[in-house]
Tab-separated table of C-alpha atoms in Angstrom:
chain	number	residue	atom	x	y	z
A	1	MET	CA	-165.539	-79.707	-25.017
A	2	PRO	CA	-164.640	-80.776	-21.779
A	3	ARG	CA	-161.504	-82.946	-21.246
A	4	VAL	CA	-162.044	-86.622	-20.216
A	5	SER	CA	-160.342	-87.425	-16.727
A	6	GLN	CA	-157.404	-89.794	-16.357
A	7	ASP	CA	-159.893	-91.752	-13.893
A	8	HIS	CA	-162.576	-92.007	-16.637
A	9	LEU	CA	-160.115	-93.166	-19.176
A	10	ASP	CA	-158.539	-95.790	-16.733
A	11	ALA	CA	-162.274	-97.075	-15.824
A	12	ARG	CA	-163.008	-97.390	-19.333
A	13	ARG	CA	-159.778	-99.262	-20.023
A	14	ARG	CA	-160.654	-101.602	-17.186
A	15	GLN	CA	-164.212	-102.196	-18.388
A	16	ILE	CA	-162.635	-103.231	-21.865
A	17	LEU	CA	-160.068	-105.685	-20.262
A	18	ASP	CA	-162.748	-107.144	-17.880
A	19	GLY	CA	-165.355	-107.826	-20.813
A	20	ALA	CA	-162.473	-109.054	-23.066
A	21	ARG	CA	-161.297	-111.372	-20.694
A	22	THR	CA	-164.446	-113.120	-20.619
A	23	CYS	CA	-164.962	-113.073	-24.328
A	24	PHE	CA	-161.612	-114.377	-25.017
A	25	ALA	CA	-162.066	-117.172	-22.358
A	26	ARG	CA	-165.371	-118.160	-23.740
A	27	PHE	CA	-164.714	-118.189	-27.558
A	28	GLY	CA	-160.792	-118.070	-27.875
A	29	TYR	CA	-158.734	-115.527	-29.749
A	30	GLU	CA	-159.981	-116.352	-33.105
A	31	GLY	CA	-163.729	-116.589	-32.125
A	32	ALA	CA	-163.615	-113.266	-30.008
A	33	THR	CA	-164.963	-111.296	-33.068
A	34	VAL	CA	-165.378	-107.694	-32.875
A	35	ARG	CA	-169.097	-108.105	-32.436
A	36	ARG	CA	-168.458	-110.409	-29.535
A	37	LEU	CA	-166.074	-107.970	-27.980
A	38	GLU	CA	-168.500	-105.282	-28.345
A	39	GLU	CA	-171.278	-107.398	-26.630
A	40	ALA	CA	-168.854	-108.387	-23.726
A	41	THR	CA	-167.739	-105.005	-23.061
A	42	GLY	CA	-170.963	-103.133	-23.828
A	43	LEU	CA	-169.163	-100.466	-26.005
A	44	SER	CA	-168.640	-99.921	-29.524
A	45	ARG	CA	-165.713	-100.977	-31.717
A	46	GLY	CA	-164.629	-97.321	-31.957
A	47	ALA	CA	-164.487	-97.056	-28.078
A	48	ILE	CA	-162.673	-100.251	-27.873
A	49	PHE	CA	-159.896	-99.491	-30.467
A	50	HIS	CA	-159.638	-96.056	-29.289
A	51	HIS	CA	-157.906	-97.626	-26.152
A	52	PHE	CA	-156.184	-100.467	-28.336
A	53	ARG	CA	-154.846	-100.414	-31.550
A	54	ASP	CA	-156.293	-103.867	-32.710
A	55	LYS	CA	-157.606	-107.161	-31.357
A	56	GLU	CA	-153.858	-108.374	-30.696
A	57	SER	CA	-152.990	-105.266	-28.733
A	58	LEU	CA	-156.044	-105.922	-26.541
A	59	PHE	CA	-155.209	-109.842	-26.125
A	60	LEU	CA	-151.652	-108.798	-25.175
A	61	ALA	CA	-152.596	-105.896	-22.929
A	62	LEU	CA	-155.116	-108.451	-21.136
A	63	ALA	CA	-152.550	-111.164	-20.905
A	64	GLU	CA	-150.074	-108.692	-19.539
A	65	ASP	CA	-152.488	-107.684	-17.061
A	66	GLU	CA	-152.823	-111.264	-15.849
A	67	ALA	CA	-149.138	-111.509	-15.768
A	68	ARG	CA	-148.915	-108.448	-13.350
A	69	ARG	CA	-151.565	-109.578	-11.248
A	70	MET	CA	-149.842	-113.066	-10.887
A	71	ALA	CA	-146.460	-111.526	-10.395
A	72	ASP	CA	-148.057	-109.334	-7.368
A	73	VAL	CA	-149.201	-112.479	-5.711
A	74	VAL	CA	-145.712	-114.097	-6.531
A	75	ALA	CA	-143.989	-111.377	-4.876
A	76	GLN	CA	-146.037	-111.524	-1.741
A	77	GLN	CA	-146.807	-115.035	-1.442
A	78	GLY	CA	-145.117	-117.030	-3.906
A	79	LEU	CA	-146.101	-119.024	-7.137
A	80	VAL	CA	-147.709	-121.884	-5.148
A	81	GLN	CA	-150.272	-119.322	-3.768
A	82	VAL	CA	-151.100	-118.314	-7.309
A	83	MET	CA	-151.921	-122.137	-8.033
A	84	ARG	CA	-153.901	-122.010	-4.661
A	85	ASN	CA	-156.053	-119.195	-5.643
A	86	LEU	CA	-156.772	-120.975	-8.979
A	87	LEU	CA	-158.072	-123.873	-7.132
A	88	ALA	CA	-159.922	-121.904	-4.543
A	89	ALA	CA	-161.439	-119.142	-6.654
A	90	PRO	CA	-162.282	-116.979	-3.237
A	91	ALA	CA	-165.289	-114.914	-3.668
A	92	GLY	CA	-164.526	-111.414	-4.967
A	93	GLN	CA	-161.895	-112.554	-7.455
A	94	ASP	CA	-162.007	-113.019	-11.068
A	95	HIS	CA	-163.693	-116.404	-12.008
A	96	PRO	CA	-160.836	-118.803	-12.562
A	97	ALA	CA	-162.198	-119.920	-15.893
A	98	ASP	CA	-161.484	-116.391	-17.176
A	99	TRP	CA	-158.063	-116.359	-16.126
A	100	LEU	CA	-157.686	-120.031	-17.078
A	101	GLY	CA	-159.015	-119.189	-20.630
A	102	THR	CA	-156.621	-116.372	-21.293
A	103	ARG	CA	-153.641	-118.299	-19.961
A	104	LEU	CA	-154.779	-121.179	-22.496
A	105	GLU	CA	-154.956	-118.926	-25.233
A	106	VAL	CA	-151.615	-117.522	-24.594
A	107	SER	CA	-150.147	-121.035	-24.648
A	108	ARG	CA	-151.855	-121.716	-28.023
A	109	ARG	CA	-150.678	-118.629	-29.668
A	110	LEU	CA	-147.121	-119.146	-28.388
A	111	ARG	CA	-147.207	-122.492	-30.151
A	112	THR	CA	-148.465	-121.299	-33.247
A	113	ASP	CA	-147.612	-117.540	-33.852
A	114	PRO	CA	-143.614	-116.627	-33.761
A	115	GLU	CA	-144.426	-112.776	-33.800
A	116	PHE	CA	-146.816	-113.248	-30.752
A	117	ARG	CA	-144.189	-115.398	-28.985
A	118	GLY	CA	-141.433	-112.703	-29.363
A	119	ARG	CA	-143.793	-109.946	-28.017
A	120	TRP	CA	-144.972	-112.191	-25.171
A	121	ALA	CA	-141.465	-113.186	-24.138
A	122	GLU	CA	-140.920	-109.359	-23.111
A	123	ARG	CA	-143.929	-109.761	-20.802
A	124	SER	CA	-143.661	-112.982	-19.094
A	125	GLU	CA	-140.227	-112.287	-17.856
A	126	ALA	CA	-141.913	-110.335	-15.113
A	127	LEU	CA	-143.616	-113.234	-13.756
A	128	THR	CA	-140.384	-115.367	-13.739
A	129	GLU	CA	-138.334	-112.729	-12.359
A	130	ALA	CA	-140.888	-112.411	-9.589
A	131	THR	CA	-140.697	-115.856	-8.758
A	132	ARG	CA	-137.155	-116.080	-8.726
A	133	GLN	CA	-136.545	-113.017	-6.434
A	134	ARG	CA	-139.091	-114.445	-4.068
A	135	LEU	CA	-137.352	-117.823	-3.969
A	136	GLN	CA	-134.009	-115.853	-3.539
A	137	ARG	CA	-135.548	-113.867	-0.505
A	138	GLN	CA	-136.595	-116.957	0.991
A	139	ARG	CA	-133.280	-118.658	0.648
A	140	GLU	CA	-131.554	-115.914	2.236
A	141	ALA	CA	-133.904	-116.188	4.956
A	142	GLY	CA	-133.037	-119.826	5.289
A	143	ASN	CA	-136.314	-121.110	4.334
A	144	LEU	CA	-135.463	-122.603	0.802
A	145	ARG	CA	-133.341	-125.679	0.219
A	146	ASP	CA	-129.757	-124.701	-0.731
A	147	ASP	CA	-128.803	-127.768	-2.549
A	148	VAL	CA	-130.896	-126.668	-5.813
A	149	ASP	CA	-130.017	-123.609	-7.775
A	150	VAL	CA	-132.802	-120.938	-7.661
A	151	LYS	CA	-133.184	-120.981	-11.412
A	152	VAL	CA	-134.128	-124.861	-11.328
A	153	LEU	CA	-136.518	-124.285	-8.657
A	154	THR	CA	-138.283	-121.274	-10.533
A	155	ALA	CA	-138.507	-123.712	-13.615
A	156	PHE	CA	-139.870	-126.370	-11.442
A	157	LEU	CA	-142.551	-124.242	-10.118
A	158	GLU	CA	-143.381	-122.932	-13.437
A	159	LEU	CA	-143.912	-126.432	-14.976
A	160	VAL	CA	-146.191	-127.355	-11.904
A	161	LEU	CA	-148.139	-124.240	-12.854
A	162	GLU	CA	-148.278	-125.314	-16.464
A	163	GLY	CA	-149.390	-128.705	-15.575
A	164	LEU	CA	-152.090	-127.442	-13.173
A	165	VAL	CA	-153.521	-125.313	-15.977
A	166	SER	CA	-153.555	-128.139	-18.454
A	167	HIS	CA	-155.114	-130.118	-15.741
A	168	LEU	CA	-157.872	-127.593	-15.248
A	169	ALA	CA	-158.507	-127.017	-18.773
A	170	MET	CA	-159.204	-130.778	-19.598
A	171	GLY	CA	-161.850	-130.530	-16.926
A	172	LEU	CA	-160.507	-133.114	-14.637
A	173	PRO	CA	-161.286	-132.838	-10.943
A	174	ALA	CA	-159.427	-130.713	-8.764
A	175	ASP	CA	-160.946	-131.221	-5.252
A	176	ASP	CA	-157.984	-133.186	-4.249
A	177	LEU	CA	-155.096	-131.260	-5.488
A	178	GLU	CA	-154.576	-129.006	-2.308
A	179	PRO	CA	-152.258	-131.777	-0.822
A	180	VAL	CA	-150.455	-131.986	-4.164
A	181	LEU	CA	-149.580	-128.085	-3.796
A	182	ASP	CA	-148.653	-128.875	-0.181
A	183	LEU	CA	-146.126	-131.538	-1.332
A	184	VAL	CA	-144.825	-128.958	-4.080
A	185	GLU	CA	-144.490	-126.326	-1.408
A	186	GLU	CA	-142.667	-128.739	0.807
A	187	SER	CA	-140.272	-129.909	-1.893
A	188	VAL	CA	-138.589	-126.448	-2.012
A	189	ARG	CA	-138.332	-125.749	1.460
A	190	ARG	CA	-135.368	-126.266	3.652
A	191	HIS	CA	-135.358	-129.231	5.886
A	192	ARG	CA	-133.501	-128.880	9.316
A	193	ARG	CA	-132.086	-131.974	10.671
A	194	SER	CA	-133.435	-132.389	14.123
A	195	VAL	CA	-130.497	-132.639	16.465
A	196	GLU	CA	-130.584	-135.168	19.303
A	197	ILE	CA	-129.328	-133.948	22.606
A	198	SER	CA	-127.934	-136.688	24.554
A	199	ASP	CA	-127.174	-136.510	28.506
């Protein structure tokens, strides 16, 4: 029997995650039954659970995948850019509703499931750390305000992200939020005083 290549295994895992993202976003964690996961992924339960031990492991892997993607954007462009991407939904990116659904389901389970909260804490730290490191680099480059601790600025940006997620989850209009994100970005920048030169 020929061995399955790593590329094939990786592609199958990606297929499962992509289908599961849509399924969890549409039906929530509880509503994402095995039958619905099979339909969303186009695979049998055997194929799905060959790659993931159970539904919770699949959901955690999906949430971790989303956090890793966000951390990559944060490392290069900052957490405000993650928010801008969520608003803009450029062509070629995952539909923001799918990302939003995963994020909301994570938030709900964090409130109601202590075991999940413990497992998720390990994974979410990567995003916080990526944000903190980027802010620290910006401070060292002289671009970040220096009167507020980097940890406080990190918490501020994460709270804004959570607020944006809640806003979008409620279906409120988002067309006019770009200036709000401009304000958020401006609030963490260092403001250099203009020096008047007199004759």
